[in-house]
Amino acid sequence: MSKIGTIFLKEFKGYFLSPMAYVIITVFLLIGGFFFYVMISHFSMVSFQLAQYGYPESEININDMVLRPFSMNLSLILLMVIPMITMRLVAEERKSGTAELLLTAPVSPWHVILGKFLAAVGMIGVLALLSFAYPLICLLIGDPDPGPMLTSVLGLFLLGSAFVSCGLLASAASENQIVAAVATFGFLLLLWVVNWASIVTEGTLSNVLEYLSVLSHYEEFAKGIIDTKHIVFLLSLIFFPLFLSAQLLAARHGR
Amino acid sequence: MRKIARYVSVIGVVALAVGLLLSMIPSVSSSVPDLLVILGVVFLVAWPLSSLLTLKRSQARVFFGSATLGMGMLLVLVILVLLNVLGARYTLRWDVTRSGRFSLSQQTKRVLASLPEKVQVLAFFPEGEGQDARDLLTEYAASSRRFFFQFTDPDRHPEKALEYKIRDYGAMVFTMGTRHERVTSATENDFTSALARLMSEETTWVRFLTGHGERRVEEEDKEGLSQLAALLQDEGYRTEETLLLRDGLPSVSDVLLIAGATTPLLPTEMDSLLAFVRRGGNLFVCLEPHPGPGLEGLLRPWGVEPRSDVILDASGIGSLFGMSEVVPLVAHYEENHAITQHFSAATFFPLCRSLSLADSLPQGIEATCIATTSEASWGETGSLDAPEISFEPGMDTEGPLCVLAAISWDRSDLGDTSSAIPGRMVVAGDIDFASNGFLRISANGDLFMNCLSWLAQREELIGIRPKEVRGGAMMLSAQAARSIFYLVVLVMPGAVLLPGLIVWLRRR
């Protein structure tokens, strides 16, 4: 455990010793903040209009009109920033030749992969925690339902971790960081839209494609639903790429 | 090889992105984007494989040579797939919302548990709409392995809309075996009622009264009701003409329709009808213009008095649809009544009598005017053949005028404790709006069907109350909006960027 901890600390600190983490978090907060401002302003405008025409307040809801679509937007921003977080994890070590050094140390590929994975997940944790500021603002100015706020953050964290795991595999498979980032983005985008094909397919294939879409799993967290089905899917999506990465690393270095 | 492998992923992403973008442009043939998407997927899948091929010979031997490793990977994949199959089949689900708004009622769960076979729901919504319906259908599908749903955009798939005779957005067709049920509002009550109806062996009969010059269901001319009968059968009703003196009174679960009687009913028939209504029978009365067949005696106890007039509409809006003044346009509906609560489309009532509703009614009776004409209309009492027709104060009735009234009564208040089912009646000042000539014009058919499903108590079978959702409107002052903008767009990202700059400067 201490070996994983050591690698985790080295990697996690590494993010903050370079401008990398700050740029990623700034981009995340800037785009997220802009979306949030637009949505909350629009909601306020609709509230005004409803009051003006005498419609009951219950016609609209801050959770449905702001927090839920905003959670979906945040996950889309994650899709864009995660390749930047994960691209260097293994590829950089291979490029600079430190991978050999690392693997000649008394650590197993699993230690390396888990340490690096946890460091990137740590970054996702920071993003998820910071994203909690937006619902808190809603809580200060309105009366949102706190349940979906918490499940959204949980969902965002699990989704981010699954994305990280896929990115880590791409980084382990390539020594070029740009290729790793582009491949991660492409694969995640594919996971995002795979259910579109379910419209033109029928039967089991359609159900499988719908199931493979990360969006349909995350959507329920944003609603305020915790379903073991989605947790099992996201945990599988975390574990399998991690497993492949560890195998790949082991194979490359003859372990 | 290594170089090729490196760019395979880039080509894959580009092909996928271009394919997806092209698929959004309607004018582009669908085969090109499809081909690009397939190419993108193939390249993206090929990339990790090609990466493996770039392994050095000795590495490859280790990677591929070890059967144990390959088997191990396959085993892990199989275990994960199995876990997911089981995970999707046996789920635990928690709704953490404040009011449990996504939790289904016990009644719904019981109905879902008793589904004898697969139920498929086809929801007709434009792309990206119908979130409430999707949320609710997701809960139904999560509760039953026999419940499936699919969203279809009627603009992109007009053939599906045509197959199910869908003319409006937001319609959902529940199908079980060969039976269909159509639902137009996304409430748990309506969905569960539809399921209960699908499972029920009983069919609601709509019986058309005959023998008094009523419009006939077999008549196919513009005054006939053949199209109405066909529409009713499409909606799962069964239709039959009935002669009271010969066939007796229908069952109280049926709907009796008086489609524009032109000769008076016999006193015994009137007594029978009154008895039918008092027993809880559902009556739909559509009147002909003055002089009517004396149905006033039947309607008066329920607070509805048809006036001896014909509504004229001088607003001119009807002319946009090719209608004259004697075809008033109706676009104002009672929002708080089940029949018209989600209804907003225009309807036309040719040669319609206006209805007057009594100010005070016996306890337990509730009469509501659910559709009214515009303010530019009036009830003309004079002859329509006069060379000049205009509103005459004192003689004519000023608009807006009521054309459709819904009456319900609590039977226990009327001294009948034999059943808890409330009695219901709908009165229309006109029959032409449902005739072949006008049924398909604008939303006339939909309004008629809404009335009928309310009469048949289709929506009230279950009685699940909608969940209250708190957290409504929120109005920001200009100052508060500005503060939020500064906080989320400037302060928060800035607070992170600043230490980043310091780190960057230090490193330099």
mmCIF file of N, CA and C in Angstrom, chain A residues 43-160:
data_model
loop_
_atom_site.group_PDB
_atom_site.id
_atom_site.type_symbol
_atom_site.label_atom_id
_atom_site.label_comp_id
_atom_site.label_asym_id
_atom_site.label_seq_id
_atom_site.Cartn_x
_atom_site.Cartn_y
_atom_site.Cartn_z
ATOM 1 N N PHE A 43 -32.956 30.951 -15.836
ATOM 2 C CA PHE A 43 -33.971 30.469 -14.896
ATOM 3 C C PHE A 43 -34.642 31.654 -14.195
ATOM 4 N N SER A 44 -33.822 32.628 -13.815
ATOM 5 C CA SER A 44 -34.364 33.818 -13.149
ATOM 6 C C SER A 44 -35.315 34.555 -14.091
ATOM 7 N N MET A 45 -34.934 34.639 -15.373
ATOM 8 C CA MET A 45 -35.773 35.332 -16.354
ATOM 9 C C MET A 45 -37.114 34.613 -16.523
ATOM 10 N N VAL A 46 -37.052 33.280 -16.602
ATOM 11 C CA VAL A 46 -38.297 32.499 -16.738
ATOM 12 C C VAL A 46 -39.166 32.680 -15.502
ATOM 13 N N SER A 47 -38.512 32.737 -14.312
ATOM 14 C CA SER A 47 -39.265 32.944 -13.066
ATOM 15 C C SER A 47 -40.010 34.273 -13.106
ATOM 16 N N PHE A 48 -39.324 35.303 -13.587
ATOM 17 C CA PHE A 48 -39.950 36.626 -13.707
ATOM 18 C C PHE A 48 -41.172 36.562 -14.616
ATOM 19 N N GLN A 49 -40.973 35.916 -15.763
ATOM 20 C CA GLN A 49 -42.059 35.847 -16.743
ATOM 21 C C GLN A 49 -43.256 35.093 -16.188
ATOM 22 N N LEU A 50 -42.985 33.992 -15.479
ATOM 23 C CA LEU A 50 -44.077 33.211 -14.894
ATOM 24 C C LEU A 50 -44.864 34.061 -13.911
ATOM 25 N N ALA A 51 -44.111 34.798 -13.063
ATOM 26 C CA ALA A 51 -44.769 35.635 -12.058
ATOM 27 C C ALA A 51 -45.603 36.717 -12.744
ATOM 28 N N GLN A 52 -45.061 37.242 -13.830
ATOM 29 C CA GLN A 52 -45.737 38.308 -14.564
ATOM 30 C C GLN A 52 -47.078 37.840 -15.123
ATOM 31 N N TYR A 53 -47.111 36.610 -15.649
ATOM 32 C CA TYR A 53 -48.335 36.106 -16.259
ATOM 33 C C TYR A 53 -49.191 35.303 -15.282
ATOM 34 N N GLY A 54 -48.790 35.326 -14.012
ATOM 35 C CA GLY A 54 -49.612 34.705 -12.982
ATOM 36 C C GLY A 54 -49.615 33.194 -12.961
ATOM 37 N N TYR A 55 -48.590 32.570 -13.520
ATOM 38 C CA TYR A 55 -48.522 31.103 -13.469
ATOM 39 C C TYR A 55 -48.026 30.659 -12.091
ATOM 40 N N PRO A 56 -48.453 29.479 -11.641
ATOM 41 C CA PRO A 56 -47.968 29.034 -10.328
ATOM 42 C C PRO A 56 -46.472 28.720 -10.362
ATOM 43 N N GLU A 57 -45.845 28.964 -9.220
ATOM 44 C CA GLU A 57 -44.395 28.742 -9.118
ATOM 45 C C GLU A 57 -44.002 27.296 -9.374
ATOM 46 N N SER A 58 -44.928 26.392 -9.048
ATOM 47 C CA SER A 58 -44.602 24.967 -9.155
ATOM 48 C C SER A 58 -44.379 24.530 -10.603
ATOM 49 N N GLU A 59 -44.703 25.419 -11.556
ATOM 50 C CA GLU A 59 -44.496 25.080 -12.965
ATOM 51 C C GLU A 59 -43.020 24.853 -13.274
ATOM 52 N N ILE A 60 -42.139 25.526 -12.508
ATOM 53 C CA ILE A 60 -40.707 25.365 -12.789
ATOM 54 C C ILE A 60 -39.967 24.912 -11.535
ATOM 55 N N ASN A 61 -38.766 24.453 -11.758
ATOM 56 C CA ASN A 61 -38.022 23.858 -10.662
ATOM 57 C C ASN A 61 -36.530 24.054 -10.921
ATOM 58 N N ILE A 62 -35.832 24.557 -9.905
ATOM 59 C CA ILE A 62 -34.411 24.895 -10.092
ATOM 60 C C ILE A 62 -33.565 23.639 -10.337
ATOM 61 N N ASN A 63 -33.966 22.530 -9.755
ATOM 62 C CA ASN A 63 -33.212 21.291 -9.987
ATOM 63 C C ASN A 63 -33.321 20.845 -11.443
ATOM 64 N N ASP A 64 -34.551 20.904 -11.975
ATOM 65 C CA ASP A 64 -34.757 20.441 -13.347
ATOM 66 C C ASP A 64 -34.200 21.404 -14.378
ATOM 67 N N MET A 65 -34.295 22.695 -14.074
ATOM 68 C CA MET A 65 -33.931 23.676 -15.098
ATOM 69 C C MET A 65 -32.490 24.163 -15.003
ATOM 70 N N VAL A 66 -31.875 24.029 -13.823
ATOM 71 C CA VAL A 66 -30.497 24.518 -13.703
ATOM 72 C C VAL A 66 -29.543 23.371 -13.348
ATOM 73 N N LEU A 67 -29.756 22.761 -12.183
ATOM 74 C CA LEU A 67 -28.730 21.846 -11.673
ATOM 75 C C LEU A 67 -28.566 20.580 -12.520
ATOM 76 N N ARG A 68 -29.697 20.029 -12.985
ATOM 77 C CA ARG A 68 -29.591 18.785 -13.758
ATOM 78 C C ARG A 68 -28.904 18.997 -15.109
ATOM 79 N N PRO A 69 -29.376 19.964 -15.926
ATOM 80 C CA PRO A 69 -28.651 20.185 -17.192
ATOM 81 C C PRO A 69 -27.224 20.663 -16.955
ATOM 82 N N PHE A 70 -27.018 21.388 -15.846
ATOM 83 C CA PHE A 70 -25.654 21.860 -15.563
ATOM 84 C C PHE A 70 -24.723 20.674 -15.262
ATOM 85 N N SER A 71 -25.240 19.685 -14.535
ATOM 86 C CA SER A 71 -24.437 18.489 -14.247
ATOM 87 C C SER A 71 -24.026 17.800 -15.543
ATOM 88 N N MET A 72 -24.955 17.774 -16.501
ATOM 89 C CA MET A 72 -24.629 17.143 -17.781
ATOM 90 C C MET A 72 -23.528 17.944 -18.485
ATOM 91 N N ASN A 73 -23.612 19.261 -18.387
ATOM 92 C CA ASN A 73 -22.568 20.096 -19.006
ATOM 93 C C ASN A 73 -21.209 19.873 -18.348
ATOM 94 N N LEU A 74 -21.227 19.744 -17.015
ATOM 95 C CA LEU A 74 -19.966 19.520 -16.301
ATOM 96 C C LEU A 74 -19.312 18.225 -16.769
ATOM 97 N N SER A 75 -20.137 17.202 -16.970
ATOM 98 C CA SER A 75 -19.570 15.926 -17.395
ATOM 99 C C SER A 75 -18.960 16.052 -18.795
ATOM 100 N N LEU A 76 -19.547 16.923 -19.602
ATOM 101 C CA LEU A 76 -18.996 17.147 -20.945
ATOM 102 C C LEU A 76 -17.642 17.864 -20.850
ATOM 103 N N ILE A 77 -17.526 18.781 -19.882
ATOM 104 C CA ILE A 77 -16.237 19.467 -19.705
ATOM 105 C C ILE A 77 -15.186 18.448 -19.246
ATOM 106 N N LEU A 78 -15.630 17.526 -18.363
ATOM 107 C CA LEU A 78 -14.712 16.467 -17.912
ATOM 108 C C LEU A 78 -14.184 15.676 -19.100
ATOM 109 N N LEU A 79 -15.090 15.383 -20.033
ATOM 110 C CA LEU A 79 -14.706 14.624 -21.227
ATOM 111 C C LEU A 79 -13.568 15.329 -21.967
ATOM 112 N N MET A 80 -13.587 16.654 -21.904
ATOM 113 C CA MET A 80 -12.557 17.403 -22.631
ATOM 114 C C MET A 80 -11.258 17.533 -21.836
ATOM 115 N N VAL A 81 -11.363 17.675 -20.501
ATOM 116 C CA VAL A 81 -10.138 17.921 -19.736
ATOM 117 C C VAL A 81 -9.425 16.639 -19.298
ATOM 118 N N ILE A 82 -10.156 15.534 -19.225
ATOM 119 C CA ILE A 82 -9.517 14.313 -18.715
ATOM 120 C C ILE A 82 -8.380 13.808 -19.602
ATOM 121 N N PRO A 83 -8.514 13.871 -20.939
ATOM 122 C CA PRO A 83 -7.351 13.445 -21.742
ATOM 123 C C PRO A 83 -6.098 14.245 -21.384
ATOM 124 N N MET A 84 -6.275 15.502 -20.981
ATOM 125 C CA MET A 84 -5.107 16.319 -20.599
ATOM 126 C C MET A 84 -4.528 15.858 -19.263
ATOM 127 N N ILE A 85 -5.420 15.363 -18.405
ATOM 128 C CA ILE A 85 -4.946 14.900 -17.095
ATOM 129 C C ILE A 85 -4.197 13.573 -17.222
ATOM 130 N N THR A 86 -4.694 12.709 -18.105
ATOM 131 C CA THR A 86 -4.155 11.344 -18.133
ATOM 132 C C THR A 86 -3.044 11.122 -19.166
ATOM 133 N N MET A 87 -2.924 12.034 -20.145
ATOM 134 C CA MET A 87 -2.050 11.738 -21.287
ATOM 135 C C MET A 87 -0.593 11.490 -20.883
ATOM 136 N N ARG A 88 -0.157 12.163 -19.816
ATOM 137 C CA ARG A 88 1.252 12.048 -19.481
ATOM 138 C C ARG A 88 1.560 10.890 -18.528
ATOM 139 N N LEU A 89 0.530 10.335 -17.912
ATOM 140 C CA LEU A 89 0.733 9.408 -16.798
ATOM 141 C C LEU A 89 1.803 8.338 -17.052
ATOM 142 N N VAL A 90 1.636 7.550 -18.131
ATOM 143 C CA VAL A 90 2.612 6.502 -18.420
ATOM 144 C C VAL A 90 3.464 6.888 -19.627
ATOM 145 N N ALA A 91 2.803 7.557 -20.618
ATOM 146 C CA ALA A 91 3.495 7.890 -21.865
ATOM 147 C C ALA A 91 4.769 8.706 -21.595
ATOM 148 N N GLU A 92 4.679 9.618 -20.638
ATOM 149 C CA GLU A 92 5.825 10.480 -20.364
ATOM 150 C C GLU A 92 6.997 9.671 -19.814
ATOM 151 N N GLU A 93 6.656 8.732 -18.936
ATOM 152 C CA GLU A 93 7.709 7.893 -18.335
ATOM 153 C C GLU A 93 8.405 7.062 -19.404
ATOM 154 N N ARG A 94 7.575 6.603 -20.376
ATOM 155 C CA ARG A 94 8.153 5.773 -21.434
ATOM 156 C C ARG A 94 9.030 6.617 -22.355
ATOM 157 N N LYS A 95 8.544 7.816 -22.625
ATOM 158 C CA LYS A 95 9.276 8.700 -23.530
ATOM 159 C C LYS A 95 10.628 9.085 -22.912
ATOM 160 N N SER A 96 10.566 9.439 -21.625
ATOM 161 C CA SER A 96 11.797 9.893 -20.973
ATOM 162 C C SER A 96 12.659 8.728 -20.481
ATOM 163 N N GLY A 97 12.101 7.538 -20.587
ATOM 164 C CA GLY A 97 12.885 6.368 -20.202
ATOM 165 C C GLY A 97 12.837 6.055 -18.716
ATOM 166 N N THR A 98 12.069 6.831 -17.949
ATOM 167 C CA THR A 98 12.007 6.572 -16.502
ATOM 168 C C THR A 98 11.136 5.370 -16.168
ATOM 169 N N ALA A 99 10.363 4.911 -17.177
ATOM 170 C CA ALA A 99 9.502 3.749 -16.932
ATOM 171 C C ALA A 99 10.346 2.530 -16.570
ATOM 172 N N GLU A 100 11.467 2.405 -17.282
ATOM 173 C CA GLU A 100 12.364 1.284 -17.004
ATOM 174 C C GLU A 100 12.846 1.360 -15.547
ATOM 175 N N LEU A 101 13.200 2.579 -15.188
ATOM 176 C CA LEU A 101 13.734 2.819 -13.847
ATOM 177 C C LEU A 101 12.691 2.446 -12.778
ATOM 178 N N LEU A 102 11.464 2.923 -13.077
ATOM 179 C CA LEU A 102 10.365 2.695 -12.135
ATOM 180 C C LEU A 102 10.109 1.196 -11.960
ATOM 181 N N LEU A 103 10.145 0.476 -13.105
ATOM 182 C CA LEU A 103 9.793 -0.926 -13.048
ATOM 183 C C LEU A 103 10.940 -1.830 -12.596
ATOM 184 N N THR A 104 12.137 -1.253 -12.543
ATOM 185 C CA THR A 104 13.214 -2.055 -11.965
ATOM 186 C C THR A 104 13.218 -1.918 -10.439
ATOM 187 N N ALA A 105 12.472 -0.872 -9.975
ATOM 188 C CA ALA A 105 12.298 -0.716 -8.522
ATOM 189 C C ALA A 105 11.379 -1.840 -8.039
ATOM 190 N N PRO A 106 11.414 -2.126 -6.758
ATOM 191 C CA PRO A 106 10.602 -3.256 -6.271
ATOM 192 C C PRO A 106 9.107 -2.915 -6.194
ATOM 193 N N VAL A 107 8.544 -2.519 -7.317
ATOM 194 C CA VAL A 107 7.085 -2.271 -7.367
ATOM 195 C C VAL A 107 6.513 -3.062 -8.537
ATOM 196 N N SER A 108 5.279 -3.535 -8.368
ATOM 197 C CA SER A 108 4.643 -4.303 -9.442
ATOM 198 C C SER A 108 3.941 -3.327 -10.388
ATOM 199 N N PRO A 109 3.610 -3.781 -11.610
ATOM 200 C CA PRO A 109 2.861 -2.905 -12.514
ATOM 201 C C PRO A 109 1.562 -2.410 -11.887
ATOM 202 N N TRP A 110 0.943 -3.272 -11.076
ATOM 203 C CA TRP A 110 -0.312 -2.860 -10.422
ATOM 204 C C TRP A 110 -0.071 -1.678 -9.481
ATOM 205 N N HIS A 111 1.065 -1.708 -8.772
ATOM 206 C CA HIS A 111 1.379 -0.573 -7.893
ATOM 207 C C HIS A 111 1.486 0.710 -8.703
ATOM 208 N N VAL A 112 2.215 0.599 -9.828
ATOM 209 C CA VAL A 112 2.418 1.781 -10.675
ATOM 210 C C VAL A 112 1.082 2.298 -11.196
ATOM 211 N N ILE A 113 0.319 1.371 -11.766
ATOM 212 C CA ILE A 113 -0.954 1.775 -12.389
ATOM 213 C C ILE A 113 -1.906 2.359 -11.342
ATOM 214 N N LEU A 114 -2.034 1.678 -10.208
ATOM 215 C CA LEU A 114 -2.965 2.169 -9.183
ATOM 216 C C LEU A 114 -2.513 3.506 -8.617
ATOM 217 N N GLY A 115 -1.215 3.655 -8.404
ATOM 218 C CA GLY A 115 -0.699 4.927 -7.882
ATOM 219 C C GLY A 115 -1.003 6.065 -8.823
ATOM 220 N N LYS A 116 -0.756 5.828 -10.118
ATOM 221 C CA LYS A 116 -0.996 6.867 -11.116
ATOM 222 C C LYS A 116 -2.494 7.132 -11.270
ATOM 223 N N PHE A 117 -3.264 6.039 -11.241
ATOM 224 C CA PHE A 117 -4.721 6.180 -11.362
ATOM 225 C C PHE A 117 -5.271 7.037 -10.209
ATOM 226 N N LEU A 118 -4.820 6.705 -8.988
ATOM 227 C CA LEU A 118 -5.332 7.443 -7.824
ATOM 228 C C LEU A 118 -4.923 8.918 -7.873
ATOM 229 N N ALA A 119 -3.724 9.178 -8.428
ATOM 230 C CA ALA A 119 -3.301 10.576 -8.526
ATOM 231 C C ALA A 119 -4.227 11.352 -9.458
ATOM 232 N N ALA A 120 -4.553 10.737 -10.625
ATOM 233 C CA ALA A 120 -5.459 11.403 -11.569
ATOM 234 C C ALA A 120 -6.858 11.506 -10.976
ATOM 235 N N VAL A 121 -7.268 10.442 -10.247
ATOM 236 C CA VAL A 121 -8.584 10.488 -9.596
ATOM 237 C C VAL A 121 -8.592 11.583 -8.522
ATOM 238 N N GLY A 122 -7.448 11.775 -7.892
ATOM 239 C CA GLY A 122 -7.328 12.878 -6.925
ATOM 240 C C GLY A 122 -7.661 14.205 -7.583
ATOM 241 N N MET A 123 -7.171 14.368 -8.802
ATOM 242 C CA MET A 123 -7.488 15.590 -9.557
ATOM 243 C C MET A 123 -8.994 15.689 -9.809
ATOM 244 N N ILE A 124 -9.595 14.547 -10.166
ATOM 245 C CA ILE A 124 -11.049 14.538 -10.397
ATOM 246 C C ILE A 124 -11.770 14.892 -9.100
ATOM 247 N N GLY A 125 -11.245 14.364 -7.979
ATOM 248 C CA GLY A 125 -11.818 14.680 -6.671
ATOM 249 C C GLY A 125 -11.800 16.184 -6.432
ATOM 250 N N VAL A 126 -10.666 16.804 -6.775
ATOM 251 C CA VAL A 126 -10.561 18.266 -6.597
ATOM 252 C C VAL A 126 -11.612 18.964 -7.460
ATOM 253 N N LEU A 127 -11.743 18.510 -8.725
ATOM 254 C CA LEU A 127 -12.726 19.130 -9.627
ATOM 255 C C LEU A 127 -14.148 18.920 -9.095
ATOM 256 N N ALA A 128 -14.432 17.688 -8.634
ATOM 257 C CA ALA A 128 -15.776 17.384 -8.127
ATOM 258 C C ALA A 128 -16.092 18.237 -6.899
ATOM 259 N N LEU A 129 -15.087 18.383 -6.025
ATOM 260 C CA LEU A 129 -15.295 19.208 -4.823
ATOM 261 C C LEU A 129 -15.548 20.657 -5.200
ATOM 262 N N LEU A 130 -14.748 21.163 -6.149
ATOM 263 C CA LEU A 130 -14.931 22.549 -6.572
ATOM 264 C C LEU A 130 -16.285 22.753 -7.250
ATOM 265 N N SER A 131 -16.722 21.709 -7.985
ATOM 266 C CA SER A 131 -18.007 21.844 -8.684
ATOM 267 C C SER A 131 -19.168 21.900 -7.703
ATOM 268 N N PHE A 132 -18.920 21.531 -6.469
ATOM 269 C CA PHE A 132 -19.962 21.587 -5.442
ATOM 270 C C PHE A 132 -20.324 23.039 -5.102
ATOM 271 N N ALA A 133 -19.443 23.963 -5.509
ATOM 272 C CA ALA A 133 -19.700 25.380 -5.230
ATOM 273 C C ALA A 133 -20.976 25.857 -5.928
ATOM 274 N N TYR A 134 -21.253 25.311 -7.134
ATOM 275 C CA TYR A 134 -22.408 25.805 -7.897
ATOM 276 C C TYR A 134 -23.733 25.460 -7.210
ATOM 277 N N PRO A 135 -23.949 24.187 -6.825
ATOM 278 C CA PRO A 135 -25.175 23.921 -6.075
ATOM 279 C C PRO A 135 -25.244 24.697 -4.766
ATOM 280 N N LEU A 136 -24.074 24.934 -4.157
ATOM 281 C CA LEU A 136 -24.102 25.707 -2.901
ATOM 282 C C LEU A 136 -24.615 27.121 -3.161
ATOM 283 N N ILE A 137 -24.227 27.692 -4.292
ATOM 284 C CA ILE A 137 -24.737 29.027 -4.641
ATOM 285 C C ILE A 137 -26.257 28.971 -4.795
ATOM 286 N N CYS A 138 -26.728 27.897 -5.461
ATOM 287 C CA CYS A 138 -28.182 27.730 -5.624
ATOM 288 C C CYS A 138 -28.873 27.624 -4.265
ATOM 289 N N LEU A 139 -28.201 26.945 -3.342
ATOM 290 C CA LEU A 139 -28.765 26.758 -2.005
ATOM 291 C C LEU A 139 -28.880 28.099 -1.274
ATOM 292 N N LEU A 140 -27.946 28.998 -1.553
ATOM 293 C CA LEU A 140 -27.971 30.307 -0.906
ATOM 294 C C LEU A 140 -29.072 31.200 -1.457
ATOM 295 N N ILE A 141 -29.343 31.071 -2.759
ATOM 296 C CA ILE A 141 -30.300 31.999 -3.361
ATOM 297 C C ILE A 141 -31.667 31.374 -3.630
ATOM 298 N N GLY A 142 -31.780 30.061 -3.548
ATOM 299 C CA GLY A 142 -33.064 29.424 -3.844
ATOM 300 C C GLY A 142 -33.342 28.282 -2.890
ATOM 301 N N ASP A 143 -34.223 27.383 -3.330
ATOM 302 C CA ASP A 143 -34.594 26.258 -2.480
ATOM 303 C C ASP A 143 -34.457 24.950 -3.272
ATOM 304 N N PRO A 144 -33.229 24.632 -3.708
ATOM 305 C CA PRO A 144 -33.085 23.394 -4.487
ATOM 306 C C PRO A 144 -33.151 22.154 -3.598
ATOM 307 N N ASP A 145 -33.414 21.031 -4.224
ATOM 308 C CA ASP A 145 -33.451 19.755 -3.520
ATOM 309 C C ASP A 145 -31.998 19.297 -3.313
ATOM 310 N N PRO A 146 -31.548 19.129 -2.057
ATOM 311 C CA PRO A 146 -30.130 18.788 -1.859
ATOM 312 C C PRO A 146 -29.758 17.368 -2.287
ATOM 313 N N GLY A 147 -30.738 16.455 -2.341
ATOM 314 C CA GLY A 147 -30.449 15.055 -2.704
ATOM 315 C C GLY A 147 -29.738 14.933 -4.048
ATOM 316 N N PRO A 148 -30.357 15.451 -5.135
ATOM 317 C CA PRO A 148 -29.709 15.344 -6.445
ATOM 318 C C PRO A 148 -28.364 16.073 -6.504
ATOM 319 N N MET A 149 -28.194 17.097 -5.644
ATOM 320 C CA MET A 149 -26.911 17.809 -5.645
ATOM 321 C C MET A 149 -25.796 16.848 -5.232
ATOM 322 N N LEU A 150 -26.070 16.051 -4.199
ATOM 323 C CA LEU A 150 -25.056 15.113 -3.705
ATOM 324 C C LEU A 150 -24.817 13.964 -4.686
ATOM 325 N N THR A 151 -25.922 13.435 -5.250
ATOM 326 C CA THR A 151 -25.747 12.306 -6.170
ATOM 327 C C THR A 151 -25.029 12.757 -7.447
ATOM 328 N N SER A 152 -25.260 14.008 -7.843
ATOM 329 C CA SER A 152 -24.577 14.528 -9.038
ATOM 330 C C SER A 152 -23.071 14.507 -8.841
ATOM 331 N N VAL A 153 -22.636 14.962 -7.644
ATOM 332 C CA VAL A 153 -21.192 15.007 -7.374
ATOM 333 C C VAL A 153 -20.633 13.583 -7.326
ATOM 334 N N LEU A 154 -21.392 12.671 -6.719
ATOM 335 C CA LEU A 154 -20.967 11.266 -6.681
ATOM 336 C C LEU A 154 -20.844 10.712 -8.101
ATOM 337 N N GLY A 155 -21.861 10.992 -8.918
ATOM 338 C CA GLY A 155 -21.853 10.526 -10.303
ATOM 339 C C GLY A 155 -20.690 11.114 -11.080
ATOM 340 N N LEU A 156 -20.462 12.403 -10.873
ATOM 341 C CA LEU A 156 -19.376 13.083 -11.585
ATOM 342 C C LEU A 156 -18.036 12.451 -11.221
ATOM 343 N N PHE A 157 -17.882 12.108 -9.946
ATOM 344 C CA PHE A 157 -16.641 11.506 -9.473
ATOM 345 C C PHE A 157 -16.435 10.116 -10.090
ATOM 346 N N LEU A 158 -17.506 9.311 -10.082
ATOM 347 C CA LEU A 158 -17.403 7.958 -10.654
ATOM 348 C C LEU A 158 -17.150 8.019 -12.157
ATOM 349 N N LEU A 159 -17.879 8.926 -12.827
ATOM 350 C CA LEU A 159 -17.720 9.072 -14.272
ATOM 351 C C LEU A 159 -16.293 9.528 -14.593
ATOM 352 N N GLY A 160 -15.814 10.510 -13.818
ATOM 353 C CA GLY A 160 -14.461 11.018 -14.019
ATOM 354 C C GLY A 160 -13.436 9.909 -13.812
#
